[in-house]
Structures are given as C-alpha cells and as structure tokens.
Amino acid sequence: MKPWFEFRHLSRIALVAVVALSASTAFAQQPKRGGTLNLILTSEPTTLVTLTTVATTTLSVSAKVSEGLLKYDYDLSPQPQLATSWTISPDGKEYTFNLRQGVKWHDGQDFTSADVAFSILTLKKIHPRGVNTFANVEEVKTPDAHTAILVLSKPAPYLIKAFAAAESPVLPRHIYAGTDPLTNPNGNAPIGTGPYKFKEWVRGSHIIYERNPDYWDKPKPYIDRLVVKFFADPAARSLAFETGEADLGYRTPVALGDLDRFKKLPNVAFETKGNSYSFNVSSLQFNLDDKHFDNARVRQAIAHALDRKIAVQVGYYGYGVVSDSPIAPGLKAYHDPSPSPYAFDLKRANALLDEAGYARGADGFRFKATLDFNPISDDFKRLAEYTRSALSKIGIDVTLRAQDLSAFVKRVYTDRDFEFTINGHSNLFDPTVGVQRLYWSKNFFKGRPFSNASHYVNPEVDQLLEDAQTEIDPVKRAALFTRFQQRVAVDVPDINLVSPQFITIHNKRVHDHSLTADGVESNLADVYLE
Amino acid sequence: MTTFSRIRATLWRTAIQAIPTVFGIVILVFLLLQMAPGDAVDVLAGESGGISEDGLAMLRTRFGLDQPVLVQLLIYLNNLAHFSLGYSPRYNAPVMELIMTRLPGTLILMLLSQLIAISAGIVLGAIMAAWEGKWPDRLLSLVALLLYSTPAFWIGLMALVVFSVWFGWLPSGGNITIGADLHGWDYVKDFAAHAVLPVVALAGFFVAIYARLVRASMLEISRLDFVRTAHAKGLTPFIVTVRHILRCALAPLITVAGMHFGTMLGGAAVVETVFSWPGLGRLALEAVMARDYAVLLGILLLSSLTVIVANMLVDILHAWLDPRIKANN
C-alpha cells in the first residue's frame, strides 16, 4: 500500500471516530434541570442593558434578559432568535424579519414588530455603536405584528451580523415610549423576553436573575437561578474558581500566569470557543504627527525590530496568535495572512535608522521616546516592556508611561500628547465596524476614543474602506479588504502584533455555556449544571 | 463642671467646627478632582471602545460637564444645601442610594476591626509592658513588627489561600451567601463566616500600632509617683497594672485610634477589593477611576463626617476617662 493512501485512510477513520464521539456525547448529555450558576465579572456593570454603553461588563449581562433578533454560530452565520426567518433584498437595501409568535415580555405584554421598530430606531439614535451600524437605516416598516422591514438608504453588508442580543438588544416599547431612554429605569431593572428574569441588583455585591418559566424556547432555560458576582481582584477571582464559588468567567478571568496552574485543577476546565463575535488585535500605534515617527524609515525600523512570536510569549504567555494585520486571523473571511513586508531583522532596522539620520550617540542611543500603554489590562503593559527591551537593541531609549484609563484616553485622543502607544482594538463582527475606525481619515476626531489615533491619512485607503462599506458582493468585498491590509502594511502607521486568545474558565459541572459566537455574552439559555 | 455638661460642650463645639470643615473638604476635593486628567465621559467612551461625536456631546451635557467648573461647583453646593448628594449619570442612580447600600458594609468592617485591634492591642501591649525586656516582650515585638510591615492585601490573600482554599472552612469573598435567604441566627453565622477574614486582615496593622503604643505609655506611667504609691499601699501588681497604669495608658490609645479611623477607611478599600466585600472603599476607588465626581465627593463627604463623629466620640471618652480634661479648651 502506498504511504499517502494509508495516511488518507487513517485520517478518514479518525474523522469518523470524532464524528461518532461527538454524536455519542451529544446523546449522553441530557440537560439537567435546576441549580444556581455563579457567573463572575471583573467589575460591576454601570447598567444592565446595552443601550447606552457597550462596556464589557454590561455586554456580559444584557442578553440574559434582553434578547436579539438573531444569534450566530462560531463562524458568524446568523441563526434564529426573536426572528424566525429573514431575507435580504438583492440590492441589499431591504431586510425583512419574520418575528417569533407568542413571545411575551416578562411583564406579560406581547412582543410585536412595534418593539423591533422602536428598538432599531432608538439604537440608531443613542447606542454608542448603533449610531454608525444603523446609520443607513431610513425607516422600519411594520406591515403586521410579526414582520419588521428595515429600509436602508445604502447597502450595509455588515448589518446582518449586528443583530446579536448584546450588540443590538430588542427593547420593550411600552416601557420606553415617551421617556428619556438614557434615564429609563429599565436600565437598572430590565424587562425583556429572555430566558432569565431580573430579580435584584445589590450594588457592589451581585445581580440575581431567576429562571423565566414562560420562556418561548421550552424546556429551556435549565437552571433555576443565575447569580452574577463582581470580583475586582484577579487573585480573588482565581481563589473563587478554586473554591468553587465561581462557576463561569470569560475573556480570561484570571491572571495569565495562573493558567498553567489552573490546567491541573480537578474541578476547572477551559473553553476557547464562543469568542468569535469580537476578536481583538494588540498593536503599537505611532503618532504620525510626532517628530520622529512621521518618518517612514523610523517606523519601518521599529517594525523590523519587533518579533511577534516573542510578543505572543511575553505579552500573552503564549495564549494568542501572531497578527501582522489589523484584521484578526480569527476573522477568516477578511484576514490577509501574508506577512508584514518588514520582517524581524535587527540589521536592517539599524541600517534604516542610520539612513534616516539617527546616528548612535556616546551612550549607544539614537533618540529617546516615551511609550504610553493602554492600562485596561496587564498584557499591554507587558507588550510595552517587551517593546522597550526590543527597541533598546536598535538604539531607541524608550521610557514607559503608566496612567489610568481616563488619563490615557485624554492623552492619546484629546490632547494628542503622545509619541507612540501600545493599544488594543476589537474587530467586532466586521472590519467596517471594528477596523475602519482606526485608519479612515474621516474618523480622526479629537476627543473620540479608539478612533484614528495615528492620524493616518491615505486617500486610497479611505476609498477602499468606503467601497467596502457598501459592497454587497462578498468576494469583491474581501478583495477590497485585502488591498486595504496590504496598503496599511506598507505604510506602517501602526504595527499589529498579536491577536489574544480569550479563554472561558468554567467549573466542570457547567455545560453548554459557549454555543454561539458570543459565548458567555449570549442569553445562556442552553446552559445546564451537572 | 459635671461630666454631662462637659459632654454637651464637646458636642456643641464639634458641631460648630464640622460645618466649615466639611465645606472646606468639598471645595478642596472638588478642585483637586478637576486636576485629574480626563473626565467621566472619556471613561465611558473608553470602556465602550468608541463613540460618535454627537454621543460625546450628549453625554457631556447629561453629566453637566459642558458647564464651567465654577458653575459645576455651585450646582453641587446648591444640591448639598438641599441635602442632596446629587445624581450619578454613570450609574443612573442617586448618589445617596449608591452610598447607603454600601455604607453599612464598610462601617461594620471598620467597627469590628477597630474593636479587635483595640482589644488585641491592649492585651498585647499590657503583656509586653509587664514582661519588659523578657522573652514575651521580644516575641510580641517581633509579631508587631511583622504585622506593621506586612500589607493588608497580602495578609488577606494568604488567609484566603489557607482558610478557604486549603481547609475550605471559610468563603472566599462577598459578605453573605447570595440567594440563600437566611434569617435570624443562620444569617449571623453566615455573615460572621464571611466577615472574619476581612476583619482580621484589616485589623492586623492597627493591632501592631496600638500594641506598641500601649506598651510605651504603660512603661512611662509605671515609673510615675502614683504607681509607686499604689504599690506601697499594698495592692497586688495585677491590680496596679490594670487599674492604675492601664487606665491612664488608654488616653493616648483612644486619641490615636480616633485619628486612625480615617486611615482605616483607606485600608478598607484594599481589603474590600481582595475579599470582594461590597463596601464604600471599593466604590470610592471605582469612582476615582471612572472620574465620577458626584459619587466620590459624596463618599468623601460622608467619610469626613464619620471621622468627625469618631473624633467627637473620642473627645467625649476623654472627658469621661480623665476628669482633668476640659471640653472647652
């Protein structure tokens, strides 16, 4: 027998075995009713509905009560939630949603198309991202109580991925109508259609959700009670998992240094699925208005001096993948896998700096620079420390500057008093929503956080991004994004380094918590306890 | 002057001093906070990962940040004059409500810690003084030094590792078993199990301070004439130590304990974070990070009132302990 054939044969057996195994586990694990699930967050949400903020803590809890029209599988293909089916007109300007019948709000009122129309228009008006996502929505028609038609002025190819519960919650019109949505009490004691009813929120301590016995998708939900606790200290979170007081936490809820120890714990398991609704990319962003970094050679030299593989190890203890592009490798449809034109090469880096006129001084350094890092998580600090040591090898004397989030945001985006920064951004569910903001010259605004911090201006890139906003042919759209990535890679307004891998940590008694693209941020209707 | 009238005078004097103190604190803190870079809207927008320009303007109007600083201060003072601590747009709730849900947690934590620290400090200090220079003194001095120099968060974390992870005796966070709906004696037991580690962790540092203080003042007093007289008239060493020396040594202890009430609030913030204890200290920390000035000012105002009340109680205790102290000097 020829070796290649044998190999193929073997792999086919393996495939059959995997399928059989997964089928058998699916049959073996009948969801069990009852129990209390303890979900832990790193800090307390400011509000419980993602209408006025999309901070992670609020995203974590919102969908348990306030559902969306759709949910998404791991590859971001839409699945029914409050909408049972949907069609998009060939010109991409009309989205028709057929709504689920017999769904009731937690206060007993019927859920209808009027709620959907109200929600979409309110999101368009005040939701931090909805303002942009739904910008093209001109009106929402409601021909009957169970049909909602979104009419767009221009096509929006990313829109079909925007209807997840936590991203675009469907709100009860009868609660909000005629009030100021920003101060409406529903934000603190929400009413929704979801699997869990809000019970109490003891500020500073916890939130309790009770099982909704009248949920439209019976026999779900399986658990009796969902308790959300806030553990501000990372060491305390680790301890809570070890003692079993915490059942579930996501986006790597413990210090990365603890993960190896956690792997050996008998009661705890890891899950990496359910993080595909929001891939992040960590990068080094230059201020192109800075006297050193307006020079392309200097930026290229720095790109040559950074080894992304080491960045993954140092910044993320190996829990991440190298990303040369601002579009994360996880967003497979659009990620351009070609490597950066400026591969790791210290010799070339030194030569470029010499060419740029930065000779080494008596102390071995060419120039000094201050690096600000985003303080929102420790990985940026570690990446900044790696950058400092890497750049010292090419004669750049880097000083790190620490500050809290508010000071960082003001320094970088309002005062623009920075030279370069280690920062991170979410791709969200589409590059138009998550990546365009960083490179589009029309998104350079003083005071707007996580906008075009580099002050990158390239008319060709602008055109590519704007074309991708309305291109409904997926192949053409992917080509536009590939061109965009190549263009940005050459210009190096920033150096994209790592796409971190988020890990969901759960007690082994918890099952089916990450069945959708947004995992723990979903409504958790399927979760059950052994 | 009778004891009662001295206490009344103390109360009166404190009330008169409290008003300008509080007023000064509000204005000073308000202006200090203005110097911190960034505002509440920067934080909200930063947490949301971006926001539209209209959204920024809308939020600034809602937070009142579009007004000049002086106008903001006047609005705040006007609120205070109407006995309102204002409204937190970040939490979409009145500041008073936010604080009152957390104040009891912190007060209980602080009072229990203070109680333990004072009692342990007195006992340890008295032992050290009684065996001055001998091994109990040396040993306890070393313990005090360790307690004094070990940060509360470390003691807390180590206590958690030992008592909740290794032995599994005590819960690892929070102040009550959530959702258990306990009543009566069960509630007290559950609360005590949650409280013991944070209270001890917070008390550690203060035990050290108080023990050293009691030791020093007892040694000083033990050399005074009236102690010699007490010995001479045939009292047992134990009675002399407790009735004569210790009672006099309590005066400086109470003064220092009163002064440390404010310090303890700072320590509480750390301990609350480690033990996920729902208290004011953590709220204050979050308010600073979030630049939520209304909440922070409210907390500082209430804590300064608490410190003033604590000091007033100290004055009253002094007036009671030492009849020579006049309340009006």
mmCIF file with all atom_site columns, C-alpha atoms in Angstrom, chain A residues 92 94 111 122 126 134 142 164 184 200 203 221 297 310 328 352 367 432 451 498 509-510 513 516:
data_model
loop_
_atom_site.group_PDB
_atom_site.id
_atom_site.type_symbol
_atom_site.label_atom_id
_atom_site.label_alt_id
_atom_site.label_comp_id
_atom_site.label_asym_id
_atom_site.label_entity_id
_atom_site.label_seq_id
_atom_site.pdbx_PDB_ins_code
_atom_site.Cartn_x
_atom_site.Cartn_y
_atom_site.Cartn_z
_atom_site.occupancy
_atom_site.B_iso_or_equiv
_atom_site.pdbx_formal_charge
_atom_site.auth_seq_id
_atom_site.auth_comp_id
_atom_site.auth_asym_id
_atom_site.auth_atom_id
_atom_site.pdbx_PDB_model_num
ATOM 1  C CA . GLY A 1 92  ? -29.031 44.866 -0.108 1.00 0.00 ? 92  GLY A CA 1
ATOM 2  C CA . GLU A 1 94  ? -34.250 45.860 2.476  1.00 0.00 ? 94  GLU A CA 1
ATOM 3  C CA . PHE A 1 111 ? -43.758 41.110 21.809 1.00 0.00 ? 111 PHE A CA 1
ATOM 4  C CA . THR A 1 122 ? -33.532 54.006 19.393 1.00 0.00 ? 122 THR A CA 1
ATOM 5  C CA . ILE A 1 126 ? -28.235 56.675 21.137 1.00 0.00 ? 126 ILE A CA 1
ATOM 6  C CA . PHE A 1 134 ? -27.673 51.602 11.755 1.00 0.00 ? 134 PHE A CA 1
ATOM 7  C CA . THR A 1 142 ? -44.182 47.045 10.322 1.00 0.00 ? 142 THR A CA 1
ATOM 8  C CA . ALA A 1 164 ? -26.925 39.686 18.372 1.00 0.00 ? 164 ALA A CA 1
ATOM 9  C CA . ASN A 1 184 ? -35.287 54.992 31.955 1.00 0.00 ? 184 ASN A CA 1
ATOM 10 C CA . GLU A 1 200 ? -32.372 42.053 42.203 1.00 0.00 ? 200 GLU A CA 1
ATOM 11 C CA . ARG A 1 203 ? -24.953 47.456 44.171 1.00 0.00 ? 203 ARG A CA 1
ATOM 12 C CA . PRO A 1 221 ? -33.685 27.522 30.478 1.00 0.00 ? 221 PRO A CA 1
ATOM 13 C CA . ARG A 1 297 ? 12.045  54.756 7.819  1.00 0.00 ? 297 ARG A CA 1
ATOM 14 C CA . ILE A 1 310 ? 8.139   36.831 21.332 1.00 0.00 ? 310 ILE A CA 1
ATOM 15 C CA . ALA A 1 328 ? -7.538  39.357 13.211 1.00 0.00 ? 328 ALA A CA 1
ATOM 16 C CA . LEU A 1 352 ? 17.229  52.113 8.278  1.00 0.00 ? 352 LEU A CA 1
ATOM 17 C CA . PHE A 1 367 ? 16.942  59.100 20.374 1.00 0.00 ? 367 PHE A CA 1
ATOM 18 C CA . THR A 1 432 ? -16.155 48.039 8.673  1.00 0.00 ? 432 THR A CA 1
ATOM 19 C CA . SER A 1 451 ? -10.586 56.453 16.637 1.00 0.00 ? 451 SER A CA 1
ATOM 20 C CA . VAL A 1 498 ? -0.914  39.813 18.470 1.00 0.00 ? 498 VAL A CA 1
ATOM 21 C CA . ARG A 1 509 ? -20.282 20.925 36.325 1.00 0.00 ? 509 ARG A CA 1
ATOM 22 C CA . VAL A 1 510 ? -21.252 23.724 33.889 1.00 0.00 ? 510 VAL A CA 1
ATOM 23 C CA . HIS A 1 513 ? -22.304 27.888 28.059 1.00 0.00 ? 513 HIS A CA 1
ATOM 24 C CA . THR A 1 516 ? -22.696 30.777 19.979 1.00 0.00 ? 516 THR A CA 1
#
